[in-house]
Amino acid sequence: MAFLRGVSSSLWPAIARGESQESINVNPQDQVHTAEQFLDALFGNHVDLALSYLHPQLQREFSPKKLKQRQANFLRRVGVYKERLGSQINDNIVSIKVAFSNVTDTLIVMMDSNGKITGIDFPAAPDDLSAQPLLSPSRL
């Protein structure tokens, strides 16, 4: 399920648009850091800060109230946010493995060539292949 829908095709990552790697203006570690800071702000209930990491067009499309509603709906499905377990980047797409109280899942954050977030995909529906139920201590 796409967390933020309705993103215009002009906002897809530079690599997806066929731009060369040289046109990316932000180093990969900075992109990962931005994506992680976004998640920390979003799940730490700092919606205004989370909005600041989004591309200006997304900032116009998503009010703080609307972003908070998306966050609340998502957390109802996956449980309470616990921690980030690791991140990796492939071109302008940052994958972040996150533990929630009900599942562990990989969240996808798409970046533009200037390091702004252009799209977010938080799958975590019970039937999604990426979502994994957390093991209880007795099953470890």
Short mmCIF file of C-alpha atoms in Angstrom, two decimals:
data_model
loop_
_atom_site.label_atom_id
_atom_site.label_comp_id
_atom_site.label_asym_id
_atom_site.label_seq_id
_atom_site.Cartn_x
_atom_site.Cartn_y
_atom_site.Cartn_z
CA MET A 1 0.00 0.00 0.00
CA ALA A 2 1.42 3.35 -0.92
CA PHE A 3 1.54 5.58 2.13
CA LEU A 4 1.49 8.77 0.08
CA ARG A 5 -0.50 8.37 -3.11
CA GLY A 6 -1.16 10.76 -5.93
CA VAL A 7 2.45 11.68 -6.51
CA SER A 8 2.95 13.07 -10.00
CA SER A 9 5.33 11.18 -12.28
CA SER A 10 7.62 14.20 -12.31
CA LEU A 11 8.46 13.43 -8.69
CA TRP A 12 9.69 9.86 -9.17
CA PRO A 13 13.35 9.29 -8.39
CA ALA A 14 15.94 10.55 -10.84
CA ILE A 15 17.05 7.04 -11.70
CA ALA A 16 13.48 5.98 -12.56
CA ARG A 17 13.27 8.93 -14.95
CA GLY A 18 16.40 7.70 -16.71
CA GLU A 19 18.73 10.39 -15.39
CA SER A 20 22.34 9.38 -15.02
CA GLN A 21 23.91 8.78 -11.62
CA GLU A 22 25.96 11.94 -12.13
CA SER A 23 22.79 14.07 -12.02
CA ILE A 24 22.11 13.05 -8.41
CA ASN A 25 23.16 15.96 -6.23
CA VAL A 26 23.05 14.26 -2.81
CA ASN A 27 25.38 11.54 -1.61
CA PRO A 28 23.78 8.18 -0.74
CA GLN A 29 24.51 8.38 3.00
CA ASP A 30 22.76 11.75 3.20
CA GLN A 31 19.73 10.24 1.44
CA VAL A 32 19.64 7.37 3.94
CA HIS A 33 20.00 9.83 6.83
CA THR A 34 17.13 11.96 5.50
CA ALA A 35 14.86 8.93 5.08
CA GLU A 36 15.66 7.73 8.60
CA GLN A 37 15.07 11.21 10.07
CA PHE A 38 11.72 11.34 8.26
CA LEU A 39 10.62 8.04 9.81
CA ASP A 40 11.85 9.06 13.26
CA ALA A 41 9.89 12.32 13.00
CA LEU A 42 6.76 10.66 11.61
CA PHE A 43 6.62 7.88 14.18
CA GLY A 44 7.80 10.20 16.96
CA ASN A 45 4.67 12.31 16.34
CA HIS A 46 6.61 15.27 14.98
CA VAL A 47 4.45 15.62 11.88
CA ASP A 48 5.57 19.17 11.04
CA LEU A 49 9.20 18.05 11.05
CA ALA A 50 8.31 14.97 8.95
CA LEU A 51 6.62 17.23 6.40
CA SER A 52 9.81 19.27 6.04
CA TYR A 53 11.58 16.27 4.49
CA LEU A 54 9.00 15.96 1.70
CA HIS A 55 9.32 17.45 -1.77
CA PRO A 56 7.50 20.83 -1.91
CA GLN A 57 4.74 19.40 -4.10
CA LEU A 58 4.00 16.71 -1.50
CA GLN A 59 4.07 19.35 1.23
CA ARG A 60 1.28 21.15 -0.65
CA GLU A 61 -0.71 17.92 -1.08
CA PHE A 62 -0.45 16.69 2.52
CA SER A 63 -1.46 18.87 5.42
CA PRO A 64 -0.18 17.97 8.89
CA LYS A 65 -3.65 16.62 9.70
CA LYS A 66 -3.73 14.41 6.60
CA LEU A 67 -0.23 13.06 7.24
CA LYS A 68 -1.15 12.35 10.87
CA GLN A 69 -4.25 10.44 9.70
CA ARG A 70 -2.13 8.30 7.35
CA GLN A 71 0.33 7.62 10.15
CA ALA A 72 -2.46 6.64 12.59
CA ASN A 73 -4.15 4.34 10.04
CA PHE A 74 -0.83 2.65 9.31
CA LEU A 75 0.01 2.15 12.99
CA ARG A 76 -3.42 0.59 13.62
CA ARG A 77 -2.42 -2.19 11.21
CA VAL A 78 1.18 -2.74 12.29
CA GLY A 79 1.21 -1.78 15.95
CA VAL A 80 3.43 0.58 17.88
CA TYR A 81 6.70 1.73 16.30
CA LYS A 82 9.65 0.11 18.08
CA GLU A 83 12.88 0.73 16.16
CA ARG A 84 14.74 0.90 12.88
CA LEU A 85 16.68 -2.31 12.23
CA GLY A 86 18.75 -1.28 9.24
CA SER A 87 18.79 0.73 6.04
CA GLN A 88 20.15 0.39 2.55
CA ILE A 89 20.04 2.45 -0.61
CA ASN A 90 19.78 1.52 -4.27
CA ASP A 91 20.06 4.59 -6.48
CA ASN A 92 17.45 6.99 -5.02
CA ILE A 93 15.39 4.37 -3.21
CA VAL A 94 16.03 3.87 0.51
CA SER A 95 14.79 0.64 2.12
CA ILE A 96 14.46 0.75 5.89
CA LYS A 97 13.66 -2.37 7.92
CA VAL A 98 11.48 -1.37 10.86
CA ALA A 99 10.11 -3.28 13.85
CA PHE A 100 6.59 -2.54 15.00
CA SER A 101 4.79 -4.34 17.82
CA ASN A 102 2.89 -6.61 15.38
CA VAL A 103 5.26 -6.97 12.40
CA THR A 104 8.71 -6.25 11.07
CA ASP A 105 8.58 -4.70 7.61
CA THR A 106 10.67 -2.92 5.04
CA LEU A 107 9.51 0.62 4.32
CA ILE A 108 10.50 2.26 1.05
CA VAL A 109 11.36 5.95 0.74
CA MET A 110 11.92 7.42 -2.73
CA MET A 111 14.12 10.48 -3.06
CA ASP A 112 14.65 13.05 -5.79
CA SER A 113 18.07 14.11 -7.04
CA ASN A 114 18.18 16.90 -4.42
CA GLY A 115 17.47 14.64 -1.45
CA LYS A 116 13.79 15.44 -0.94
CA ILE A 117 11.26 12.64 -0.42
CA THR A 118 9.05 12.10 -3.46
CA GLY A 119 7.20 8.96 -2.44
CA ILE A 120 6.76 6.50 0.38
CA ASP A 121 5.60 2.89 0.31
CA PHE A 122 4.72 1.31 3.62
CA PRO A 123 3.35 -2.16 2.66
CA ALA A 124 2.66 -3.83 6.03
CA ALA A 125 -0.72 -5.32 5.28
CA PRO A 126 -1.02 -8.78 6.81
CA ASP A 127 -1.03 -10.43 3.38
CA ASP A 128 2.01 -8.52 2.04
CA LEU A 129 5.01 -10.75 1.49
CA SER A 130 7.39 -8.24 3.05
CA ALA A 131 5.60 -8.15 6.41
CA GLN A 132 6.87 -10.67 8.94
CA PRO A 133 5.13 -11.34 12.26
CA LEU A 134 7.33 -10.77 15.26
CA LEU A 135 8.37 -13.93 17.04
CA SER A 136 7.34 -14.22 20.64
CA PRO A 137 10.19 -14.86 23.09
CA SER A 138 8.98 -18.44 23.52
CA ARG A 139 9.41 -19.04 19.76
CA LEU A 140 12.95 -17.63 19.49
#
